Amino acid sequence: MTIDSLPQHAPHPFFAVTDDQLMIDDRSIADIARQVGMTPFYVYARTHLRERVEQLRKVLPSEVHLHYAIKANPSPAVVQFLAPLVDGLDVASAREMQVALDAGMAADLISFAGPGKKPEELARAVAAGVTLNVESELELERLAQIARDGGGRARVAIRVNPSFELKTSGMKMGGGPKQFGIDAESVPQVLQRLRDMPLEFVGFHIFSGSQSLRAESIVEAQQKAVAQAIELARATPAPVQMLNIGGGFGIPYFPGEQPLDLAPIGRNLRELVATTRAQLPQAQLMLELGRYIVGEAGLYICRIVDRKVSRGQVFLITDGGLHHHLSASGNFGQVLRKNYPVVIANRVRGAQREVASVVGPLCTPLDLLADKVELARAEVGDLVAVLQSGAYGFTASPLAFLSHPPPGEVLV
Amino acid sequence: MTIDSLPQHAPHPFFAVTDDQLMIDDRSIADIARQVGMTPFYVYARTHLRERVEQLRKVLPSEVHLHYAIKANPSPAVVQFLAPLVDGLDVASAREMQVALDAGMAADLISFAGPGKKPEELARAVAAGVTLNVESELELERLAQIARDGGGRARVAIRVNPSFELKTSGMKMGGGPKQFGIDAESVPQVLQRLRDMPLEFVGFHIFSGSQSLRAESIVEAQQKAVAQAIELARATPAPVQMLNIGGGFGIPYFPGEQPLDLAPIGRNLRELVATTRAQLPQAQLMLELGRYIVGEAGLYICRIVDRKVSRGQVFLITDGGLHHHLSASGNFGQVLRKNYPVVIANRVRGAQREVASVVGPLCTPLDLLADKVELARAEVGDLVAVLQSGAYGFTASPLAFLSHPPPGEVLV
């Protein structure tokens, strides 16, 4: 393969290069590595987290609340930094709920979603006063029982498995048979039962998919979500106060992918704000974004431990790998493996270029961070940076695999 | 889909069913779950670990040493149980080395393999006196430097990237360009350099692949490995004392797969023992097996938290999922997702049967333990058992994903 024939990644929105060093603000990654005192590590950039939220605020109508779905990156430092910048937090487990509360977010601005919430998780959520996105009739019954047992009156939103899908998304989370939420067509009868339960109905959660890079697909899904909510609102026991229409905003990972165009989404949301105001006057529209907020603001940094040429192919063997960053290895929800964007952090362009594969220390051929990419010619001791690593990195990886130490995690 | 059209799994070699309860020895899984006091959990069976080793001893010639590669399951209880049953342990990190030493295995019966061993890992391994399977020239130089610095004289085996592959294997770990070992054709010159280094040469490690269910492929790979070692032995600075010809023995996971036939492997090894005795009289032949020893002796148990019918499809929503058992979800090295064998542990046959999908509590459609399988009709509170879960389960999973608690892990 010649260097010219290699596919290139979309330009990165955040990270700059100064004197051939990959930078966060005015600091080189090599400098940050000295501060961390170890490799590998994840580093998340405050500047870029803030920029991303500001970018969203600029394009989206101010009437739409912006929630951060902390499952994308539940690092307490990141959650604490983002909490005052967003309008609410979405959590997917009792532990995430505690991280959100620890970050100082008001309980009524926290939503707890997820199929299979255990009775003890439900009890904790009710005690905390967060909103429960209810995924089944059994969950409603369990919440009613908690109230009857004196555990408190739950704030409940019905999570709807919509009758449509988010087209061209990385993962479909609604439409067809799903484990998520209550099928739209069953919601009216569930709402009927809810009338007799000691629960506070607050609204709907309609999430149709994630990781879409097509604005028109997101626009269509948001239109359908609002229409579905208006339809279902005819059967609610109380006015809809919150309407979470999900997220689904993707970031470009792979060669050929282009960043999501927010402008049409902003324009469409302005119309949806007007529609909602007319049809559901008490409803607060909200978006739930995880990956889109943190994904591009984080890097995974590892160090080259060995450099090997095997049968003509260059391998840069690093102290990091799939045990720390499963997604970048291509083993998390990808059918065909593709490369995340990768650079040599301390010589981005380099004096010479070469095609190399970046691998980790594990005894498995799956431990591949980059397969035959063009990089600066690198030496032992150099730092490899995997971009687009702020979401679904640290916590989505098998950290105990082969019993290597976990990576560091820092916010700068 | 009708129940009749569903593919079936190969019969399980170990687990019995009594009174419709899945059993380990004379105990039901439900009983063991009460002992563990929580779900989900992994359970490994001493009886079945012992049976598997005995089965191997019966078929393989006694002259061949049997090593356990603890990366497959580094649970200290499992390693301690297996240590006296096998002839050595193979480790892939400094932490695994410590687990092996803690289990009482003699240091010279422990081998440490893995590309990208860090200098501090090498120093620890030399201090412990284990054998280092050396993966590159730089590693040799680092070991020589440790000796010169007074850190001790390393026992080294050269890990060879062979000139052949293990055919029909789940993962190819040799042949072509690889990050593993030193290319066979470069080994003579590396051995030449090694003569001048303060190191003790002990032999070769030739590992060509893993998870093969075809005896003839394994036979062929073992023949080629021995032939390659004999060829390379002409250039060694000292007689070959150990010859690790890898493992690669697979277990059936998916519908249509059949167990590996050990008999032809045993017959072939008898010939290889004779060849080795003639050509490399001081060499100890050894096999390195991980998954084959522990894979079928372990179960992952989770409890049904909710039962939902969405648009005609039954979902059993459990407290376990991909965060605990990534491989069973199909997200670890599989291109096309297939189902691990799954049963309802407390009603294996059941009064009624149905087609259901078993999912976990995570907010992602990837969180799928079984996709439309035929099971006993199950209720909330029932226990789901995922078979073939003794290897690459607990440690190969993203335990922190969505911040749910980790599973238990017990040996019974």
mmCIF file of N, CA and C in Angstrom, chain B residues 1 47 83-84 124 136 138 175 190-191 210 220 228 241 254 283 299 308 314 323 364 375 388 397 408-409:
data_model
loop_
_atom_site.group_PDB
_atom_site.id
_atom_site.type_symbol
_atom_site.label_atom_id
_atom_site.label_comp_id
_atom_site.label_asym_id
_atom_site.label_seq_id
_atom_site.Cartn_x
_atom_site.Cartn_y
_atom_site.Cartn_z
ATOM 1 N N MET B 1 -40.377 -16.961 13.219
ATOM 2 C CA MET B 1 -39.488 -18.128 13.327
ATOM 3 C C MET B 1 -40.169 -19.199 14.177
ATOM 4 N N THR B 47 -14.893 -29.833 39.730
ATOM 5 C CA THR B 47 -15.051 -31.155 39.113
ATOM 6 C C THR B 47 -14.730 -31.116 37.628
ATOM 7 N N ALA B 83 -3.064 -25.125 39.474
ATOM 8 C CA ALA B 83 -1.590 -25.166 39.545
ATOM 9 C C ALA B 83 -1.048 -26.574 39.824
ATOM 10 N N PRO B 84 -1.558 -27.291 40.825
ATOM 11 C CA PRO B 84 -0.997 -28.628 41.072
ATOM 12 C C PRO B 84 -1.409 -29.674 40.035
ATOM 13 N N ARG B 124 10.981 -7.253 36.755
ATOM 14 C CA ARG B 124 10.271 -8.069 37.747
ATOM 15 C C ARG B 124 10.347 -9.545 37.380
ATOM 16 N N SER B 136 11.125 -9.668 20.722
ATOM 17 C CA SER B 136 11.824 -8.764 19.799
ATOM 18 C C SER B 136 13.292 -8.645 20.208
ATOM 19 N N LEU B 138 14.771 -5.832 20.718
ATOM 20 C CA LEU B 138 14.871 -4.806 21.759
ATOM 21 C C LEU B 138 14.629 -5.431 23.129
ATOM 22 N N GLY B 175 2.462 -16.457 11.400
ATOM 23 C CA GLY B 175 2.399 -16.488 9.944
ATOM 24 C C GLY B 175 2.146 -15.097 9.415
ATOM 25 N N VAL B 190 19.329 -13.417 15.239
ATOM 26 C CA VAL B 190 19.073 -12.988 16.619
ATOM 27 C C VAL B 190 19.769 -13.929 17.597
ATOM 28 N N LEU B 191 19.742 -15.210 17.294
ATOM 29 C CA LEU B 191 20.436 -16.183 18.150
ATOM 30 C C LEU B 191 21.941 -15.910 18.146
ATOM 31 N N SER B 210 -5.328 -19.723 17.730
ATOM 32 C CA SER B 210 -6.147 -20.207 18.843
ATOM 33 C C SER B 210 -7.541 -20.555 18.364
ATOM 34 N N GLU B 220 -1.293 -30.430 12.019
ATOM 35 C CA GLU B 220 -0.393 -29.857 11.016
ATOM 36 C C GLU B 220 0.454 -28.728 11.623
ATOM 37 N N GLN B 228 10.042 -26.535 12.587
ATOM 38 C CA GLN B 228 10.666 -25.215 12.603
ATOM 39 C C GLN B 228 11.674 -25.115 13.750
ATOM 40 N N GLN B 241 16.022 -26.595 25.613
ATOM 41 C CA GLN B 241 15.491 -27.311 26.784
ATOM 42 C C GLN B 241 13.970 -27.314 26.800
ATOM 43 N N PHE B 254 -20.859 -22.207 19.100
ATOM 44 C CA PHE B 254 -22.003 -21.783 18.313
ATOM 45 C C PHE B 254 -22.711 -22.955 17.653
ATOM 46 N N ALA B 283 15.138 -31.413 24.862
ATOM 47 C CA ALA B 283 13.967 -30.523 24.827
ATOM 48 C C ALA B 283 12.729 -31.146 25.478
ATOM 49 N N LEU B 299 -19.813 -21.044 34.040
ATOM 50 C CA LEU B 299 -21.110 -20.510 33.644
ATOM 51 C C LEU B 299 -21.198 -19.054 34.083
ATOM 52 N N LYS B 308 -40.757 -8.805 28.865
ATOM 53 C CA LYS B 308 -41.486 -7.837 28.059
ATOM 54 C C LYS B 308 -41.783 -8.436 26.694
ATOM 55 N N VAL B 314 -40.452 -11.700 22.467
ATOM 56 C CA VAL B 314 -40.273 -11.784 23.922
ATOM 57 C C VAL B 314 -38.853 -11.359 24.284
ATOM 58 N N HIS B 323 -21.628 -5.887 29.800
ATOM 59 C CA HIS B 323 -20.603 -5.300 30.671
ATOM 60 C C HIS B 323 -19.902 -6.378 31.484
ATOM 61 N N THR B 364 -28.166 0.032 25.366
ATOM 62 C CA THR B 364 -27.592 -0.156 24.033
ATOM 63 C C THR B 364 -28.103 -1.462 23.450
ATOM 64 N N LEU B 375 -36.178 -21.333 24.536
ATOM 65 C CA LEU B 375 -35.937 -21.508 25.969
ATOM 66 C C LEU B 375 -37.226 -21.978 26.637
ATOM 67 N N GLN B 388 -20.335 -22.196 28.428
ATOM 68 C CA GLN B 388 -19.043 -21.930 27.746
ATOM 69 C C GLN B 388 -18.474 -20.594 28.203
ATOM 70 N N SER B 397 -14.239 -8.342 29.849
ATOM 71 C CA SER B 397 -15.476 -7.558 29.717
ATOM 72 C C SER B 397 -15.312 -6.150 30.286
ATOM 73 N N GLY B 408 -20.244 -11.322 40.648
ATOM 74 C CA GLY B 408 -19.484 -12.170 41.546
ATOM 75 C C GLY B 408 -18.691 -13.199 40.756
ATOM 76 N N GLU B 409 -17.795 -13.880 41.454
ATOM 77 C CA GLU B 409 -16.955 -14.897 40.804
ATOM 78 C C GLU B 409 -16.665 -15.960 41.854
#
